[in-house]
CSV table of C-alpha atoms in Angstrom, one decimal:
chain,number,residue,atom,x,y,z
A,1,MET,CA,28.9,-10.4,19.9
A,2,SER,CA,29.9,-10.6,16.1
A,3,LYS,CA,28.3,-13.9,16.3
A,4,GLU,CA,25.1,-12.1,17.2
A,5,TYR,CA,24.7,-9.7,14.8
A,6,ARG,CA,25.9,-12.8,11.8
A,7,GLN,CA,22.7,-14.0,13.4
A,8,LEU,CA,20.7,-11.6,12.9
A,9,PRO,CA,17.2,-13.6,11.9
A,10,ARG,CA,15.8,-12.8,8.2
A,11,GLY,CA,12.4,-12.2,9.5
A,12,LEU,CA,14.3,-9.7,11.5
A,13,ILE,CA,16.0,-8.5,8.1
A,14,GLU,CA,12.9,-8.8,5.8
A,15,ALA,CA,10.2,-7.0,8.4
A,16,PHE,CA,13.1,-3.7,9.1
A,17,ALA,CA,13.4,-3.3,5.5
A,18,GLY,CA,9.8,-3.2,4.7
A,19,PHE,CA,9.2,-0.8,7.9
A,20,ALA,CA,11.9,1.5,6.6
A,21,ALA,CA,10.3,1.4,2.5
A,22,GLY,CA,6.9,2.2,4.6
A,23,ILE,CA,8.3,5.5,6.6
A,24,ALA,CA,10.2,6.9,3.2
A,25,SER,CA,7.5,6.1,0.3
A,26,THR,CA,5.1,7.8,2.8
A,27,LEU,CA,6.5,10.9,3.0
A,28,VAL,CA,7.6,11.1,-0.7
A,29,ALA,CA,4.2,10.8,-1.8
A,30,HIS,CA,1.3,11.7,0.9
A,31,PRO,CA,0.3,14.9,-1.0
A,32,LEU,CA,-0.9,12.8,-3.0
A,33,ASP,CA,-2.5,10.1,-1.3
A,34,VAL,CA,-4.9,13.3,0.5
A,35,ILE,CA,-5.2,13.9,-3.6
A,36,LYS,CA,-6.6,11.1,-4.3
A,37,THR,CA,-8.2,9.8,-1.4
A,38,ARG,CA,-10.3,13.7,-1.4
A,39,LEU,CA,-11.0,12.5,-5.7
A,40,GLN,CA,-12.0,8.9,-4.7
A,41,VAL,CA,-15.3,9.8,-2.0
A,42,ASP,CA,-15.9,12.7,-4.8
A,43,ARG,CA,-19.3,12.0,-4.8
A,44,ASP,CA,-20.8,15.3,-6.9
A,45,SER,CA,-18.3,16.9,-9.3
A,46,PRO,CA,-17.6,14.8,-12.8
A,47,SER,CA,-14.1,12.8,-13.2
A,48,GLN,CA,-12.7,15.3,-15.9
A,49,PHE,CA,-9.2,16.9,-16.8
A,50,GLY,CA,-7.7,19.5,-14.9
A,51,GLY,CA,-9.5,17.5,-11.6
A,52,SER,CA,-6.0,17.4,-9.1
A,53,LEU,CA,-4.8,20.4,-9.8
A,54,ARG,CA,-7.9,22.4,-9.2
A,55,LEU,CA,-8.2,20.5,-5.8
A,56,VAL,CA,-5.5,21.6,-4.6
A,57,LYS,CA,-5.5,24.4,-4.9
A,58,ARG,CA,-9.3,24.9,-3.6
A,59,ILE,CA,-8.1,23.3,-1.0
A,60,VAL,CA,-5.1,25.3,-0.1
A,61,ARG,CA,-7.6,27.8,-0.3
A,62,ASN,CA,-10.1,27.4,1.6
A,63,GLU,CA,-7.3,25.2,4.3
A,64,GLY,CA,-5.3,27.1,5.1
A,65,THR,CA,-1.6,27.0,4.1
A,66,ILE,CA,-0.5,24.2,1.9
A,67,SER,CA,0.0,22.0,5.4
A,68,ALA,CA,-3.3,21.0,4.8
A,69,LEU,CA,-2.0,18.2,2.1
A,70,TYR,CA,-0.7,16.7,5.6
A,71,ARG,CA,-3.3,16.2,7.4
A,72,GLY,CA,-3.5,12.9,8.2
A,73,LEU,CA,0.3,12.4,7.7
A,74,THR,CA,0.5,10.3,11.1
A,75,PRO,CA,-1.9,7.5,10.2
A,76,ASN,CA,-1.0,6.8,6.8
A,77,LEU,CA,2.7,6.6,8.4
A,78,VAL,CA,1.6,3.6,11.1
A,79,GLY,CA,-0.1,2.6,8.4
A,80,ASN,CA,2.3,2.0,5.8
A,81,SER,CA,4.9,1.2,8.2
A,82,LEU,CA,3.2,-2.0,10.1
A,83,SER,CA,1.8,-2.9,6.6
A,84,TRP,CA,4.7,-3.4,4.4
A,85,ALA,CA,7.2,-4.6,7.3
A,86,LEU,CA,4.7,-7.9,7.2
A,87,TYR,CA,3.3,-7.7,4.8
A,88,PHE,CA,7.6,-8.3,4.0
A,89,VAL,CA,7.7,-11.1,6.3
A,90,TRP,CA,4.2,-12.8,5.7
A,91,TYR,CA,5.2,-12.5,2.3
A,92,ASP,CA,9.2,-14.6,2.4
A,93,ARG,CA,7.8,-16.6,5.1
A,94,THR,CA,5.2,-18.1,2.9
A,95,LYS,CA,7.8,-18.3,-0.1
A,96,GLU,CA,9.5,-20.0,2.0
A,97,GLY,CA,7.0,-22.9,3.6
A,98,ILE,CA,6.0,-23.1,-0.3
A,99,ARG,CA,9.2,-24.1,-1.0
A,100,SER,CA,10.1,-26.3,1.8
A,101,TYR,CA,6.3,-28.4,0.5
A,102,ARG,CA,8.0,-28.2,-3.0
A,103,GLY,CA,11.4,-29.8,-2.0
A,104,PHE,CA,13.4,-26.6,-3.6
A,105,GLU,CA,16.4,-25.8,-1.8
A,106,ASN,CA,16.1,-22.5,-3.3
A,107,GLY,CA,14.3,-20.7,-5.7
A,108,GLY,CA,13.0,-22.7,-7.9
A,109,LEU,CA,9.4,-21.5,-7.8
A,110,SER,CA,7.2,-21.1,-10.6
A,111,TYR,CA,4.3,-17.0,-10.8
A,112,TYR,CA,1.4,-19.2,-9.5
A,113,ASP,CA,3.6,-19.7,-5.8
A,114,PHE,CA,4.6,-15.7,-6.7
A,115,PHE,CA,0.7,-14.6,-6.5
A,116,ILE,CA,-0.5,-17.1,-4.4
A,117,ALA,CA,2.8,-16.2,-1.6
A,118,SER,CA,2.1,-12.6,-2.3
A,119,GLY,CA,-2.4,-12.3,-1.8
A,120,THR,CA,-1.8,-14.7,1.4
A,121,ALA,CA,0.7,-12.2,3.0
A,122,GLY,CA,-1.8,-9.6,1.6
A,123,VAL,CA,-5.4,-11.1,3.1
A,124,LEU,CA,-3.5,-11.6,6.2
A,125,THR,CA,-2.6,-7.6,6.2
A,126,ALA,CA,-5.2,-5.7,5.0
A,127,VAL,CA,-7.2,-7.8,8.2
A,128,ALA,CA,-4.1,-7.1,10.8
A,129,THR,CA,-4.0,-3.6,9.6
A,130,ASN,CA,-7.4,-2.0,8.4
A,131,PRO,CA,-8.3,-0.5,11.7
A,132,ILE,CA,-5.7,2.0,10.5
A,133,TRP,CA,-7.2,2.4,6.9
A,134,VAL,CA,-9.8,3.5,8.3
A,135,ILE,CA,-9.4,6.7,10.6
A,136,LYS,CA,-6.5,7.1,7.8
A,137,THR,CA,-9.0,8.2,4.9
A,138,ARG,CA,-12.1,9.6,7.5
A,139,MET,CA,-8.9,11.8,7.7
A,140,LEU,CA,-7.4,12.2,4.1
A,141,SER,CA,-11.2,12.9,3.3
A,142,THR,CA,-11.9,16.0,4.9
A,143,SER,CA,-10.4,19.2,6.4
A,144,SER,CA,-9.4,19.6,10.1
A,145,SER,CA,-13.0,21.5,9.9
A,146,HIS,CA,-15.2,19.7,8.9
A,147,PRO,CA,-17.9,18.3,11.7
A,148,GLY,CA,-16.7,15.6,14.1
A,149,ALA,CA,-13.3,15.4,12.1
A,150,TYR,CA,-10.9,13.5,14.2
A,151,LYS,CA,-8.1,15.3,15.6
A,152,SER,CA,-5.6,12.3,15.3
A,153,ILE,CA,-5.2,8.5,15.1
A,154,SER,CA,-6.8,8.0,19.6
A,155,ASP,CA,-9.3,10.3,18.4
A,156,GLY,CA,-10.3,8.6,15.7
A,157,THR,CA,-9.7,5.8,18.1
A,158,ARG,CA,-11.9,6.7,20.0
A,159,GLN,CA,-14.9,7.8,18.0
A,160,ILE,CA,-15.4,4.6,16.3
A,161,TYR,CA,-15.4,2.7,18.9
A,162,ARG,CA,-18.1,5.3,20.3
A,163,SER,CA,-20.1,5.3,17.6
A,164,GLU,CA,-19.9,2.7,15.4
A,165,GLY,CA,-18.0,-0.4,17.7
A,166,LEU,CA,-15.8,-3.0,17.0
A,167,LEU,CA,-17.2,-3.6,13.4
A,168,GLY,CA,-16.4,0.0,12.2
A,169,PHE,CA,-12.9,-0.8,12.3
A,170,TYR,CA,-13.6,-3.5,9.2
A,171,ARG,CA,-15.3,-0.9,7.1
A,172,GLY,CA,-13.9,-1.9,3.4
A,173,LEU,CA,-12.1,-4.6,4.1
A,174,VAL,CA,-14.3,-6.6,1.7
A,175,PRO,CA,-13.3,-4.2,-1.1
A,176,SER,CA,-10.0,-4.4,0.6
A,177,LEU,CA,-9.6,-8.4,0.4
A,178,VAL,CA,-10.7,-8.0,-3.4
A,179,GLY,CA,-7.5,-5.9,-3.8
A,180,VAL,CA,-5.4,-8.5,-2.4
A,181,SER,CA,-5.5,-9.1,-5.9
A,182,HIS,CA,-3.4,-6.4,-7.0
A,183,GLY,CA,-0.7,-7.6,-4.1
A,184,ALA,CA,-0.6,-10.6,-6.1
A,185,LEU,CA,-0.9,-9.4,-9.1
A,186,GLN,CA,2.3,-6.5,-8.3
A,187,PHE,CA,4.0,-9.2,-7.2
A,188,MET,CA,3.6,-11.7,-9.1
A,189,ALA,CA,5.3,-9.1,-11.7
A,190,TYR,CA,8.0,-8.3,-9.8
A,191,GLU,CA,9.7,-11.5,-9.2
A,192,GLN,CA,9.3,-13.8,-12.6
A,193,LEU,CA,10.8,-9.6,-14.0
A,194,LYS,CA,13.4,-9.8,-11.5
A,195,ILE,CA,14.3,-13.1,-12.4
A,196,TYR,CA,14.0,-12.4,-16.2
A,197,ARG,CA,16.4,-9.6,-15.7
A,198,GLY,CA,18.7,-11.1,-13.4
A,199,HIS,CA,19.8,-13.8,-16.5
A,200,SER,CA,22.8,-12.7,-17.5
A,201,LEU,CA,24.1,-14.0,-21.7
A,202,ASP,CA,26.6,-17.0,-19.9
A,203,GLY,CA,23.0,-18.7,-18.3
A,204,GLY,CA,23.8,-17.8,-14.5
A,205,GLN,CA,22.3,-14.9,-12.7
A,206,LYS,CA,23.7,-11.6,-11.9
A,207,ASP,CA,23.2,-8.6,-9.7
A,208,LEU,CA,20.0,-6.6,-9.8
A,209,GLY,CA,21.2,-2.4,-9.1
A,210,ALA,CA,19.0,0.5,-8.8
A,211,ALA,CA,17.8,1.1,-12.0
A,212,ASP,CA,16.6,-2.7,-12.2
A,213,PHE,CA,15.4,-2.3,-9.2
A,214,LEU,CA,13.3,1.2,-9.6
A,215,VAL,CA,12.4,-0.3,-13.6
A,216,LEU,CA,11.1,-3.2,-12.9
A,217,SER,CA,8.8,-3.0,-9.5
A,218,GLY,CA,7.1,0.7,-11.8
A,219,LEU,CA,6.2,-2.1,-14.8
A,220,ALA,CA,4.7,-4.1,-12.4
A,221,LYS,CA,2.9,-2.0,-10.2
A,222,MET,CA,1.6,-0.3,-13.3
A,223,PHE,CA,0.5,-3.6,-14.5
A,224,ALA,CA,-1.4,-4.5,-11.2
A,225,GLY,CA,-2.6,-1.0,-10.7
A,226,SER,CA,-5.0,-0.7,-14.3
A,227,ALA,CA,-6.2,-3.9,-13.4
A,228,THR,CA,-7.5,-3.8,-10.1
A,229,TYR,CA,-8.5,0.5,-9.1
A,230,PRO,CA,-11.9,0.5,-9.2
A,231,TYR,CA,-11.3,-1.7,-5.7
A,232,GLN,CA,-9.7,1.4,-4.0
A,233,VAL,CA,-12.5,3.9,-5.3
A,234,VAL,CA,-14.7,1.1,-3.1
A,235,ARG,CA,-13.3,0.5,-0.2
A,236,ALA,CA,-12.8,4.1,0.2
A,237,ARG,CA,-16.6,5.1,-0.3
A,238,LEU,CA,-17.2,2.4,2.5
A,239,GLN,CA,-14.7,3.6,4.7
A,240,MET,CA,-16.3,7.7,5.1
A,241,TYR,CA,-17.8,9.4,6.9
A,242,ASP,CA,-21.1,8.9,6.7
A,243,ALA,CA,-21.3,5.2,4.6
A,244,ASP,CA,-23.1,3.8,6.7
A,245,ARG,CA,-26.2,6.7,6.2
A,246,THR,CA,-24.2,6.4,2.5
A,247,TYR,CA,-24.0,2.4,0.8
A,248,LYS,CA,-25.3,-0.5,2.7
A,249,SER,CA,-22.4,-3.1,1.6
A,250,ALA,CA,-19.4,-2.5,-1.1
A,251,ARG,CA,-22.5,-3.9,-3.9
A,252,ASP,CA,-24.7,-1.1,-3.6
A,253,VAL,CA,-21.4,1.3,-3.6
A,254,VAL,CA,-20.8,-0.2,-7.6
A,255,ALA,CA,-24.1,0.0,-8.3
A,256,GLN,CA,-25.0,4.2,-6.8
A,257,VAL,CA,-21.9,4.9,-8.6
A,258,TRP,CA,-22.1,3.0,-12.1
A,259,ARG,CA,-25.6,4.8,-11.9
A,260,LYS,CA,-24.8,8.4,-11.1
A,261,GLU,CA,-21.3,8.0,-12.7
A,262,GLY,CA,-20.8,6.2,-14.4
A,263,LEU,CA,-17.4,3.9,-15.7
A,264,ALA,CA,-15.2,6.9,-15.6
A,265,GLY,CA,-16.6,7.2,-11.9
A,266,PHE,CA,-14.4,3.5,-11.4
A,267,TYR,CA,-11.3,5.2,-11.9
A,268,LYS,CA,-12.0,9.0,-9.9
A,269,GLY,CA,-8.1,9.0,-8.7
A,270,LEU,CA,-6.7,7.6,-11.5
A,271,GLY,CA,-4.0,10.0,-12.7
A,272,PRO,CA,-2.9,11.3,-9.1
A,273,ASN,CA,-3.1,8.3,-8.4
A,274,LEU,CA,-0.5,7.2,-11.2
A,275,LEU,CA,1.2,9.9,-10.4
A,276,ARG,CA,2.0,8.6,-6.9
A,277,VAL,CA,2.5,5.2,-6.8
A,278,MET,CA,5.2,5.0,-9.3
A,279,PRO,CA,7.8,7.8,-6.2
A,280,SER,CA,5.9,5.6,-4.3
A,281,THR,CA,7.3,1.8,-5.7
A,282,TRP,CA,10.3,3.1,-6.6
A,283,VAL,CA,11.3,4.3,-3.4
A,284,THR,CA,9.3,1.5,-1.5
A,285,PHE,CA,10.9,-0.9,-3.4
A,286,LEU,CA,14.9,0.5,-4.1
A,287,VAL,CA,14.6,0.8,-0.4
A,288,TYR,CA,13.7,-3.1,0.9
A,289,GLU,CA,15.5,-4.4,-1.3
A,290,LYS,CA,19.3,-1.8,-0.3
A,291,THR,CA,18.8,-2.4,3.3
A,292,LYS,CA,18.2,-6.0,3.0
A,293,VAL,CA,21.3,-6.6,2.3
A,294,LEU,CA,22.4,-4.0,3.0
A,295,LEU,CA,21.6,-3.7,7.1
A,296,PRO,CA,23.3,-7.2,8.0
A,297,ARG,CA,26.8,-5.6,6.3
A,298,MET,CA,27.1,-2.7,8.5
A,299,LEU,CA,26.1,-5.1,12.0
A,300,ASP,CA,29.0,-7.2,10.7
A,301,GLN,CA,31.3,-4.3,10.6
A,302,ARG,CA,30.0,-2.9,13.3
A,303,SER,CA,30.0,-6.3,15.4
A,304,GLN,CA,34.2,-6.3,13.9
A,305,ILE,CA,35.0,-2.7,15.9
């Protein structure tokens, strides 16, 4: 039994750590995700300071209780936990493939190696999980009383398949693939910051603590988020209930937003997004890094009992 635990596959550890990180970050940040999504799909009101607070008051007033801010929690939990589990597995496997190809025993990867690895993992994850995000976006963007609103993941799946076919599950995939650059930039920055921070004064490597993971992941997220946010608005618009009657393509979304809302239209929801992604990022990376280290130790200790 002891040998079985000590040889726990690395891919399984990565998957479990990513799964746990996805659940934890979603539970912390879901209400802010609702606010961000509502702002992103809003085509009528201009982007203005204080819009997030006014939206919260309107949601609570018109949709019953504070529980309205947790609409769509299930698909968000499923989507985030599955996405992070798949992402970290594919990210780790791609890094190992690059190391093997280059003949590195351990470490030695450059910033563009991290960019390639995270970009590859992002593409695979985006294709695998896009159907969940379509359902999640539609549930978060409307109240439960909205005509045709999905009651659950299974209800959304049935309605999309019946009215839009299989292609309906892949609405917004193109901007999602463009958005892979966000994850690639974030992980490139995060890995480089970890290497920089991990260098000790004597030239060796030092262990990073919880505070290090919080600061480094936050800096990396701010860098990537500020560079790539507009694609999220485009993706959200394409995944709306009436997207097929409003927009012809991602290019049409860009043209309409620019013509009707100007540059500010591409940054609608940026405020709550920044508020959301920072706690979410801190929780995701802290839980991931700690789970990856503690899980093998816990199983090893259990095997010795």
